[in-house]
Amino acid sequence: MDHYDSQQTNDYMQPEEDWDRDLLLDPAWEKQQRKTFTAWCNSHLRKAGTQIENIEEDFRDGLKLMLLLEVISGERLAKPERGKMRVHKISNVNKALDFIASKGVKLVSIGAEEIVDGNAKMTLGMIWTIILRFAIQDISVEETSAKEGLLLWCQRKTAPYKNVNIQNFHISWKDGLGFCALIHRHRPELIDYGKLRKDDPLTNLNTAFDVAERYLDIPKMLDAEDIISTLRPDEKAIMTYVSCYYHAFSGAQKAETAANRICKVLAVNQENEQLMEDYEKLASDLLEWIRRTIPWLENRTPENTMQAMQQKLEDFRDYRRLHKPPKVQEKCQLEINFNTLQTKLRLSNRPAFMPSEGKMVSDINNAWGCLEQAEKGYEEWLLNEIRRLERLDHLAEKFRQKASIHESWTDGKEAMLQQKDYETATLSEIKALLKKHEAFESDLAAHQDRVEQIAAIAQELNELDYYDSPSVNARCQKICDQWDNLGALTQKRREALERTEKLLETIDQLYLEYAKRAAPFNNWMEGAMEDLQDTFIVHTIEEIQGLTTAHEQFKATLPDADKERQAILGIHNEVSKIVQTYHVNMAGTNPYTTITPQEINGKWDHVRQLVPRRDQALMEEHARQQHNERLRKQFAAQANVIGPWIQTKMEEIGRISIEMHGTLEDQLSHLRQYEKSIVNYKPKIDQLEGDHQQIQEALIFDNKHTNYTMEHIRVGWEQLLTTIARTINEVENQILTRDAKGISQEQMNEFRASFNHFDRDHSGTLGPEEFKACLISLGYDIGNDAQGEAEFARIMSIVDPNRIGVVTFQAFIDFMSRETADTDTADQVMASFKILAGDKNYITVDELRRELPPDQAEYCIARMAPYTGLDSVPGALDYMSFSTALYGESDL
């Protein structure tokens, strides 16, 4: 790579380093890459006496990755970390990635953490980067390198072979003939190429892969079935495999390269001469076309019709769309050919090309500029002519449209303005007619602009000498005459509507005043009836007192309400008087309300009847709430005594359970007396239950005189009984343990003192760390090393088998007694064995039958049957077999 320009290398490697991870989403491609990259790595790792099986797993610790780089580069990397921790693996992978980067390779989005985590996509991307740098990048064929050089080498080598057309590194290799052709080109004795068939890709691929593995030392990196079954084989896998063929045959390629250089020189000369001929012909044709086209573009003869001008425009568009683009391409191609030719001549150290007179690139550009100028002027002239004709057509069409819209709007307007509908209308209808008429006047004023526009357009058409001006003038005059008539009729109708409005306005004001006062009064009566009939629900005496006060306030407002009722009825009587006096034609009732005087009188009578009924209901509810308040106070007086008593007893029991006063029997006696005193308190709980039942029957749901509920009292009472019973049971169990294990009272006191000392929160239990400290204080040797942790874990499994995370005092006593008893049991077993065995180191079955009672002897012999049978004395047991048979392996 040293003899290549570094910039050229970077330019090529840049797109390759942008690892296309989306391709790996295809399982078939990922499978091919796994197999190919694994085989490629193993072909190099075999030189170091190792290999990999799983490409994303075997490189995770970085060791084999660093070894692979050392093998393929021939250089030594930094010393690897041999630890098994993640940080060691990341360090090794980073050393490998740093080495790759030191070779001028940019690693995009590939980090050591992803390789250590076994990320398949990142691992395959990293291996592909290594393959590019150390297996493909150094390939050079005819001034091309890497991928292009490898592809050109394949094309050169397979060019003479039938049915082989290498254009890429995927589908061109599916039929297997490309691989076979490469082998046959360099080692024809290995493959009979004439017997191969294009329609049998499986045989072709297997033949090439097997021959390459057997004779060329190229490992089999792909399976033929994988390539055939994939629509588009993975390009990276194929490139990796083909690069192995290139390196295998690189020696034979050097001789062929020398011959190709000579052929290339001759081919370049022939190509340059052909380019000169092509330039001359293309320049002549292009200049001739320009000379023919410019006169057509300079023709400015106008047409009389829009259709003819549009045809000229269409011809110009065809020129722009169909005729000119190919010539633009020819001009561009001419310049490209000229520049290419000059470049090739300069690179070949040949004189520059000089075209014939008048056919230089500058001559063609000048001619083309004249064409562009003529084209621009022709286009502007066409557009101006079309705009001129379009203006006349547009004005005529605009006149017709505006005239039609105006005539459609005025249709029926004269008849509408002459109607007499206001003579029988009510005031609201008159006002509506006035609003409607005002809207019409606004609409009429808005149409004034349209009428003026119609006249202005007609005037412009006359000035431009439009061919149909007479009909336009007649229609315009008719529109103006009709417009004047509409203005006169509009003024006349407005005057009639205003006179009628004044006549009905006085009556309407009275109607409106009646409605404004009747509506709130009616709402007040309906609200009063709703409140007087509303079923109230109260829970305290304060609530019923509030309802009573509100009712008294309501009754105080009744006289003022009756005055308002009489005033509203007076307004209605005044309206009736006006109608009779002036003979007004009233079309209906009051338009502002549907409330009649009859409805007002009827609702007022109903309100007067509901007031005494409400008085009676409030008195009855007041008496009921007084009774409920007495029940609340009676329950609260007892609950406020019993609740604290239960809490005090709970605290006293807690203190008794952790304190040490006297022997265990004394503590048990004290607790039973305490239990008896608690049970004797039960009648007070029953009495409180009776009071609570009365409260429930009275539907009382809250009690401000106490914070205790019956549910709280019940739960506390049950917890108190359960706690005293459990505490008594714990003491009884401690007595049983003490007597069964032979623990003295002093030992019990010592155990209790140690337990209480480390029970910092006085919960009656020890956490794991508190329990460990307690054991150490009692002389247990529990270190902080692995052995000590294992021993403590064993002890915790005994004292906390359910793994709840705490140790009770009973479990602590059981464990301490068991530890003491285990030593005594072992000593007793040894002493018993020595007595029965005498001077021997074993005992026989017959000796057991002789020394033990029959029933116990047979039971003991049955247990020992699996362990009898010493090599020297059949039917005998040594000490270990004897103790195992009696107590089991886990006890001793």
PDB file of N, CA and C in Angstrom, residues 270-340:
ATOM      1  N   GLN A 270      -5.760   4.218 -31.178  1.00  0.00           N
ATOM      2  CA  GLN A 270      -6.924   3.995 -32.046  1.00  0.00           C
ATOM      3  C   GLN A 270      -8.134   4.771 -31.531  1.00  0.00           C
ATOM      4  N   GLU A 271      -8.306   4.772 -30.247  1.00  0.00           N
ATOM      5  CA  GLU A 271      -9.460   5.475 -29.659  1.00  0.00           C
ATOM      6  C   GLU A 271      -9.356   6.978 -29.900  1.00  0.00           C
ATOM      7  N   ASN A 272      -8.151   7.549 -29.785  1.00  0.00           N
ATOM      8  CA  ASN A 272      -7.970   8.987 -30.008  1.00  0.00           C
ATOM      9  C   ASN A 272      -8.290   9.368 -31.449  1.00  0.00           C
ATOM     10  N   GLU A 273      -7.851   8.565 -32.424  1.00  0.00           N
ATOM     11  CA  GLU A 273      -8.143   8.859 -33.823  1.00  0.00           C
ATOM     12  C   GLU A 273      -9.641   8.812 -34.092  1.00  0.00           C
ATOM     13  N   GLN A 274     -10.325   7.836 -33.464  1.00  0.00           N
ATOM     14  CA  GLN A 274     -11.774   7.747 -33.657  1.00  0.00           C
ATOM     15  C   GLN A 274     -12.475   8.958 -33.046  1.00  0.00           C
ATOM     16  N   LEU A 275     -12.006   9.424 -31.899  1.00  0.00           N
ATOM     17  CA  LEU A 275     -12.600  10.597 -31.273  1.00  0.00           C
ATOM     18  C   LEU A 275     -12.435  11.845 -32.142  1.00  0.00           C
ATOM     19  N   MET A 276     -11.307  11.976 -32.848  1.00  0.00           N
ATOM     20  CA  MET A 276     -11.104  13.115 -33.747  1.00  0.00           C
ATOM     21  C   MET A 276     -12.113  13.099 -34.886  1.00  0.00           C
ATOM     22  N   GLU A 277     -12.330  11.923 -35.490  1.00  0.00           N
ATOM     23  CA  GLU A 277     -13.294  11.812 -36.587  1.00  0.00           C
ATOM     24  C   GLU A 277     -14.704  12.130 -36.094  1.00  0.00           C
ATOM     25  N   ASP A 278     -15.047  11.595 -34.912  1.00  0.00           N
ATOM     26  CA  ASP A 278     -16.391  11.834 -34.372  1.00  0.00           C
ATOM     27  C   ASP A 278     -16.606  13.314 -34.098  1.00  0.00           C
ATOM     28  N   TYR A 279     -15.621  14.010 -33.597  1.00  0.00           N
ATOM     29  CA  TYR A 279     -15.769  15.435 -33.308  1.00  0.00           C
ATOM     30  C   TYR A 279     -16.040  16.235 -34.576  1.00  0.00           C
ATOM     31  N   GLU A 280     -15.276  15.966 -35.653  1.00  0.00           N
ATOM     32  CA  GLU A 280     -15.440  16.704 -36.903  1.00  0.00           C
ATOM     33  C   GLU A 280     -16.854  16.541 -37.442  1.00  0.00           C
ATOM     34  N   LYS A 281     -17.346  15.306 -37.448  1.00  0.00           N
ATOM     35  CA  LYS A 281     -18.684  15.053 -38.010  1.00  0.00           C
ATOM     36  C   LYS A 281     -19.770  15.696 -37.147  1.00  0.00           C
ATOM     37  N   LEU A 282     -19.676  15.528 -35.824  1.00  0.00           N
ATOM     38  CA  LEU A 282     -20.696  16.066 -34.927  1.00  0.00           C
ATOM     39  C   LEU A 282     -20.712  17.597 -34.982  1.00  0.00           C
ATOM     40  N   ALA A 283     -19.553  18.239 -35.089  1.00  0.00           N
ATOM     41  CA  ALA A 283     -19.507  19.699 -35.166  1.00  0.00           C
ATOM     42  C   ALA A 283     -20.149  20.200 -36.457  1.00  0.00           C
ATOM     43  N   SER A 284     -19.889  19.514 -37.582  1.00  0.00           N
ATOM     44  CA  SER A 284     -20.477  19.926 -38.868  1.00  0.00           C
ATOM     45  C   SER A 284     -21.990  19.826 -38.832  1.00  0.00           C
ATOM     46  N   ASP A 285     -22.520  18.726 -38.308  1.00  0.00           N
ATOM     47  CA  ASP A 285     -23.980  18.532 -38.246  1.00  0.00           C
ATOM     48  C   ASP A 285     -24.625  19.581 -37.354  1.00  0.00           C
ATOM     49  N   LEU A 286     -24.023  19.882 -36.213  1.00  0.00           N
ATOM     50  CA  LEU A 286     -24.621  20.834 -35.273  1.00  0.00           C
ATOM     51  C   LEU A 286     -24.632  22.244 -35.862  1.00  0.00           C
ATOM     52  N   LEU A 287     -23.567  22.671 -36.520  1.00  0.00           N
ATOM     53  CA  LEU A 287     -23.529  24.009 -37.112  1.00  0.00           C
ATOM     54  C   LEU A 287     -24.550  24.147 -38.231  1.00  0.00           C
ATOM     55  N   GLU A 288     -24.749  23.090 -39.003  1.00  0.00           N
ATOM     56  CA  GLU A 288     -25.731  23.120 -40.087  1.00  0.00           C
ATOM     57  C   GLU A 288     -27.135  23.285 -39.525  1.00  0.00           C
ATOM     58  N   TRP A 289     -27.446  22.581 -38.451  1.00  0.00           N
ATOM     59  CA  TRP A 289     -28.783  22.689 -37.831  1.00  0.00           C
ATOM     60  C   TRP A 289     -29.021  24.100 -37.292  1.00  0.00           C
ATOM     61  N   ILE A 290     -28.017  24.716 -36.713  1.00  0.00           N
ATOM     62  CA  ILE A 290     -28.160  26.081 -36.192  1.00  0.00           C
ATOM     63  C   ILE A 290     -28.424  27.063 -37.333  1.00  0.00           C
ATOM     64  N   ARG A 291     -27.721  26.903 -38.459  1.00  0.00           N
ATOM     65  CA  ARG A 291     -27.926  27.812 -39.606  1.00  0.00           C
ATOM     66  C   ARG A 291     -29.330  27.689 -40.171  1.00  0.00           C
ATOM     67  N   ARG A 292     -29.922  26.497 -40.115  1.00  0.00           N
ATOM     68  CA  ARG A 292     -31.294  26.333 -40.631  1.00  0.00           C
ATOM     69  C   ARG A 292     -32.334  26.873 -39.652  1.00  0.00           C
ATOM     70  N   THR A 293     -32.092  26.829 -38.364  1.00  0.00           N
ATOM     71  CA  THR A 293     -33.098  27.155 -37.346  1.00  0.00           C
ATOM     72  C   THR A 293     -33.225  28.655 -37.087  1.00  0.00           C
ATOM     73  N   ILE A 294     -32.134  29.396 -37.166  1.00  0.00           N
ATOM     74  CA  ILE A 294     -32.173  30.827 -36.813  1.00  0.00           C
ATOM     75  C   ILE A 294     -33.147  31.610 -37.706  1.00  0.00           C
ATOM     76  N   PRO A 295     -33.205  31.450 -39.031  1.00  0.00           N
ATOM     77  CA  PRO A 295     -34.170  32.208 -39.845  1.00  0.00           C
ATOM     78  C   PRO A 295     -35.609  31.958 -39.428  1.00  0.00           C
ATOM     79  N   TRP A 296     -35.932  30.714 -39.044  1.00  0.00           N
ATOM     80  CA  TRP A 296     -37.316  30.407 -38.604  1.00  0.00           C
ATOM     81  C   TRP A 296     -37.658  31.169 -37.325  1.00  0.00           C
ATOM     82  N   LEU A 297     -36.705  31.299 -36.428  1.00  0.00           N
ATOM     83  CA  LEU A 297     -36.967  32.000 -35.174  1.00  0.00           C
ATOM     84  C   LEU A 297     -37.039  33.516 -35.358  1.00  0.00           C
ATOM     85  N   GLU A 298     -36.476  34.029 -36.448  1.00  0.00           N
ATOM     86  CA  GLU A 298     -36.483  35.483 -36.673  1.00  0.00           C
ATOM     87  C   GLU A 298     -37.694  35.956 -37.457  1.00  0.00           C
ATOM     88  N   ASN A 299     -38.584  35.036 -37.844  1.00  0.00           N
ATOM     89  CA  ASN A 299     -39.799  35.382 -38.589  1.00  0.00           C
ATOM     90  C   ASN A 299     -40.811  35.996 -37.630  1.00  0.00           C
ATOM     91  N   ARG A 300     -41.285  37.271 -37.818  1.00  0.00           N
ATOM     92  CA  ARG A 300     -42.202  37.964 -36.919  1.00  0.00           C
ATOM     93  C   ARG A 300     -43.530  38.300 -37.607  1.00  0.00           C
ATOM     94  N   THR A 301     -43.973  37.528 -38.576  1.00  0.00           N
ATOM     95  CA  THR A 301     -45.237  37.803 -39.263  1.00  0.00           C
ATOM     96  C   THR A 301     -46.407  37.498 -38.333  1.00  0.00           C
ATOM     97  N   PRO A 302     -47.260  38.491 -37.975  1.00  0.00           N
ATOM     98  CA  PRO A 302     -48.354  38.250 -37.025  1.00  0.00           C
ATOM     99  C   PRO A 302     -49.524  37.539 -37.687  1.00  0.00           C
ATOM    100  N   GLU A 303     -50.393  36.911 -36.878  1.00  0.00           N
ATOM    101  CA  GLU A 303     -51.605  36.237 -37.325  1.00  0.00           C
ATOM    102  C   GLU A 303     -52.812  37.017 -36.824  1.00  0.00           C
ATOM    103  N   ASN A 304     -53.943  36.792 -37.518  1.00  0.00           N
ATOM    104  CA  ASN A 304     -55.151  37.555 -37.191  1.00  0.00           C
ATOM    105  C   ASN A 304     -56.044  36.873 -36.161  1.00  0.00           C
ATOM    106  N   THR A 305     -55.843  35.546 -35.951  1.00  0.00           N
ATOM    107  CA  THR A 305     -56.731  34.810 -35.030  1.00  0.00           C
ATOM    108  C   THR A 305     -55.914  34.207 -33.890  1.00  0.00           C
ATOM    109  N   MET A 306     -56.617  33.988 -32.774  1.00  0.00           N
ATOM    110  CA  MET A 306     -55.981  33.348 -31.629  1.00  0.00           C
ATOM    111  C   MET A 306     -55.556  31.928 -31.952  1.00  0.00           C
ATOM    112  N   GLN A 307     -56.352  31.220 -32.758  1.00  0.00           N
ATOM    113  CA  GLN A 307     -56.039  29.834 -33.104  1.00  0.00           C
ATOM    114  C   GLN A 307     -54.724  29.746 -33.874  1.00  0.00           C
ATOM    115  N   ALA A 308     -54.515  30.674 -34.811  1.00  0.00           N
ATOM    116  CA  ALA A 308     -53.274  30.653 -35.592  1.00  0.00           C
ATOM    117  C   ALA A 308     -52.069  30.971 -34.713  1.00  0.00           C
ATOM    118  N   MET A 309     -52.235  31.937 -33.807  1.00  0.00           N
ATOM    119  CA  MET A 309     -51.131  32.279 -32.926  1.00  0.00           C
ATOM    120  C   MET A 309     -50.815  31.139 -31.957  1.00  0.00           C
ATOM    121  N   GLN A 310     -51.839  30.450 -31.513  1.00  0.00           N
ATOM    122  CA  GLN A 310     -51.617  29.319 -30.622  1.00  0.00           C
ATOM    123  C   GLN A 310     -50.901  28.182 -31.341  1.00  0.00           C
ATOM    124  N   GLN A 311     -51.177  28.050 -32.646  1.00  0.00           N
ATOM    125  CA  GLN A 311     -50.474  27.025 -33.413  1.00  0.00           C
ATOM    126  C   GLN A 311     -48.974  27.367 -33.514  1.00  0.00           C
ATOM    127  N   LYS A 312     -48.680  28.674 -33.724  1.00  0.00           N
ATOM    128  CA  LYS A 312     -47.279  29.080 -33.737  1.00  0.00           C
ATOM    129  C   LYS A 312     -46.602  28.772 -32.391  1.00  0.00           C
ATOM    130  N   LEU A 313     -47.354  29.039 -31.305  1.00  0.00           N
ATOM    131  CA  LEU A 313     -46.801  28.761 -29.978  1.00  0.00           C
ATOM    132  C   LEU A 313     -46.569  27.265 -29.776  1.00  0.00           C
ATOM    133  N   GLU A 314     -47.501  26.461 -30.274  1.00  0.00           N
ATOM    134  CA  GLU A 314     -47.351  25.003 -30.159  1.00  0.00           C
ATOM    135  C   GLU A 314     -46.148  24.522 -30.950  1.00  0.00           C
ATOM    136  N   ASP A 315     -45.924  25.111 -32.164  1.00  0.00           N
ATOM    137  CA  ASP A 315     -44.754  24.738 -32.958  1.00  0.00           C
ATOM    138  C   ASP A 315     -43.471  25.103 -32.212  1.00  0.00           C
ATOM    139  N   PHE A 316     -43.485  26.255 -31.536  1.00  0.00           N
ATOM    140  CA  PHE A 316     -42.306  26.664 -30.770  1.00  0.00           C
ATOM    141  C   PHE A 316     -42.054  25.727 -29.582  1.00  0.00           C
ATOM    142  N   ARG A 317     -43.154  25.292 -28.948  1.00  0.00           N
ATOM    143  CA  ARG A 317     -43.011  24.350 -27.834  1.00  0.00           C
ATOM    144  C   ARG A 317     -42.463  23.002 -28.311  1.00  0.00           C
ATOM    145  N   ASP A 318     -42.919  22.568 -29.501  1.00  0.00           N
ATOM    146  CA  ASP A 318     -42.369  21.322 -30.056  1.00  0.00           C
ATOM    147  C   ASP A 318     -40.866  21.479 -30.301  1.00  0.00           C
ATOM    148  N   TYR A 319     -40.479  22.651 -30.780  1.00  0.00           N
ATOM    149  CA  TYR A 319     -39.059  22.912 -31.001  1.00  0.00           C
ATOM    150  C   TYR A 319     -38.281  22.804 -29.673  1.00  0.00           C
ATOM    151  N   ARG A 320     -38.846  23.425 -28.622  1.00  0.00           N
ATOM    152  CA  ARG A 320     -38.190  23.394 -27.311  1.00  0.00           C
ATOM    153  C   ARG A 320     -38.178  21.983 -26.711  1.00  0.00           C
ATOM    154  N   ARG A 321     -39.295  21.261 -26.920  1.00  0.00           N
ATOM    155  CA  ARG A 321     -39.450  19.961 -26.263  1.00  0.00           C
ATOM    156  C   ARG A 321     -38.831  18.807 -27.043  1.00  0.00           C
ATOM    157  N   LEU A 322     -38.895  18.849 -28.389  1.00  0.00           N
ATOM    158  CA  LEU A 322     -38.500  17.704 -29.196  1.00  0.00           C
ATOM    159  C   LEU A 322     -37.215  17.929 -29.981  1.00  0.00           C
ATOM    160  N   HIS A 323     -37.057  19.125 -30.572  1.00  0.00           N
ATOM    161  CA  HIS A 323     -35.947  19.335 -31.506  1.00  0.00           C
ATOM    162  C   HIS A 323     -34.679  19.857 -30.822  1.00  0.00           C
ATOM    163  N   LYS A 324     -34.858  20.761 -29.884  1.00  0.00           N
ATOM    164  CA  LYS A 324     -33.679  21.368 -29.271  1.00  0.00           C
ATOM    165  C   LYS A 324     -32.950  20.457 -28.266  1.00  0.00           C
ATOM    166  N   PRO A 325     -33.666  19.719 -27.381  1.00  0.00           N
ATOM    167  CA  PRO A 325     -32.954  18.900 -26.380  1.00  0.00           C
ATOM    168  C   PRO A 325     -31.901  17.957 -26.955  1.00  0.00           C
ATOM    169  N   PRO A 326     -32.184  17.244 -28.076  1.00  0.00           N
ATOM    170  CA  PRO A 326     -31.117  16.378 -28.606  1.00  0.00           C
ATOM    171  C   PRO A 326     -29.892  17.189 -29.040  1.00  0.00           C
ATOM    172  N   LYS A 327     -30.137  18.407 -29.566  1.00  0.00           N
ATOM    173  CA  LYS A 327     -29.004  19.225 -29.999  1.00  0.00           C
ATOM    174  C   LYS A 327     -28.201  19.748 -28.802  1.00  0.00           C
ATOM    175  N   VAL A 328     -28.920  20.028 -27.705  1.00  0.00           N
ATOM    176  CA  VAL A 328     -28.215  20.426 -26.483  1.00  0.00           C
ATOM    177  C   VAL A 328     -27.305  19.297 -26.008  1.00  0.00           C
ATOM    178  N   GLN A 329     -27.851  18.073 -26.100  1.00  0.00           N
ATOM    179  CA  GLN A 329     -27.059  16.917 -25.708  1.00  0.00           C
ATOM    180  C   GLN A 329     -25.850  16.726 -26.627  1.00  0.00           C
ATOM    181  N   GLU A 330     -26.098  16.958 -27.943  1.00  0.00           N
ATOM    182  CA  GLU A 330     -24.990  16.825 -28.892  1.00  0.00           C
ATOM    183  C   GLU A 330     -23.903  17.867 -28.601  1.00  0.00           C
ATOM    184  N   LYS A 331     -24.323  19.083 -28.298  1.00  0.00           N
ATOM    185  CA  LYS A 331     -23.341  20.133 -27.988  1.00  0.00           C
ATOM    186  C   LYS A 331     -22.536  19.778 -26.738  1.00  0.00           C
ATOM    187  N   CYS A 332     -23.242  19.285 -25.721  1.00  0.00           N
ATOM    188  CA  CYS A 332     -22.561  18.893 -24.481  1.00  0.00           C
ATOM    189  C   CYS A 332     -21.599  17.739 -24.738  1.00  0.00           C
ATOM    190  N   GLN A 333     -22.084  16.766 -25.515  1.00  0.00           N
ATOM    191  CA  GLN A 333     -21.236  15.610 -25.811  1.00  0.00           C
ATOM    192  C   GLN A 333     -20.006  16.029 -26.631  1.00  0.00           C
ATOM    193  N   LEU A 334     -20.224  17.008 -27.525  1.00  0.00           N
ATOM    194  CA  LEU A 334     -19.113  17.500 -28.348  1.00  0.00           C
ATOM    195  C   LEU A 334     -18.018  18.103 -27.454  1.00  0.00           C
ATOM    196  N   GLU A 335     -18.422  18.910 -26.488  1.00  0.00           N
ATOM    197  CA  GLU A 335     -17.442  19.512 -25.582  1.00  0.00           C
ATOM    198  C   GLU A 335     -16.755  18.446 -24.727  1.00  0.00           C
ATOM    199  N   ILE A 336     -17.558  17.457 -24.272  1.00  0.00           N
ATOM    200  CA  ILE A 336     -16.974  16.386 -23.457  1.00  0.00           C
ATOM    201  C   ILE A 336     -15.949  15.604 -24.262  1.00  0.00           C
ATOM    202  N   ASN A 337     -16.321  15.270 -25.517  1.00  0.00           N
ATOM    203  CA  ASN A 337     -15.393  14.503 -26.356  1.00  0.00           C
ATOM    204  C   ASN A 337     -14.109  15.308 -26.617  1.00  0.00           C
ATOM    205  N   PHE A 338     -14.277  16.615 -26.851  1.00  0.00           N
ATOM    206  CA  PHE A 338     -13.116  17.449 -27.125  1.00  0.00           C
ATOM    207  C   PHE A 338     -12.180  17.490 -25.904  1.00  0.00           C
ATOM    208  N   ASN A 339     -12.765  17.692 -24.712  1.00  0.00           N
ATOM    209  CA  ASN A 339     -11.953  17.753 -23.497  1.00  0.00           C
ATOM    210  C   ASN A 339     -11.311  16.413 -23.200  1.00  0.00           C
ATOM    211  N   THR A 340     -12.094  15.331 -23.390  1.00  0.00           N
ATOM    212  CA  THR A 340     -11.545  13.990 -23.146  1.00  0.00           C
ATOM    213  C   THR A 340     -10.383  13.702 -24.087  1.00  0.00           C
TER     214      THR A 340
END
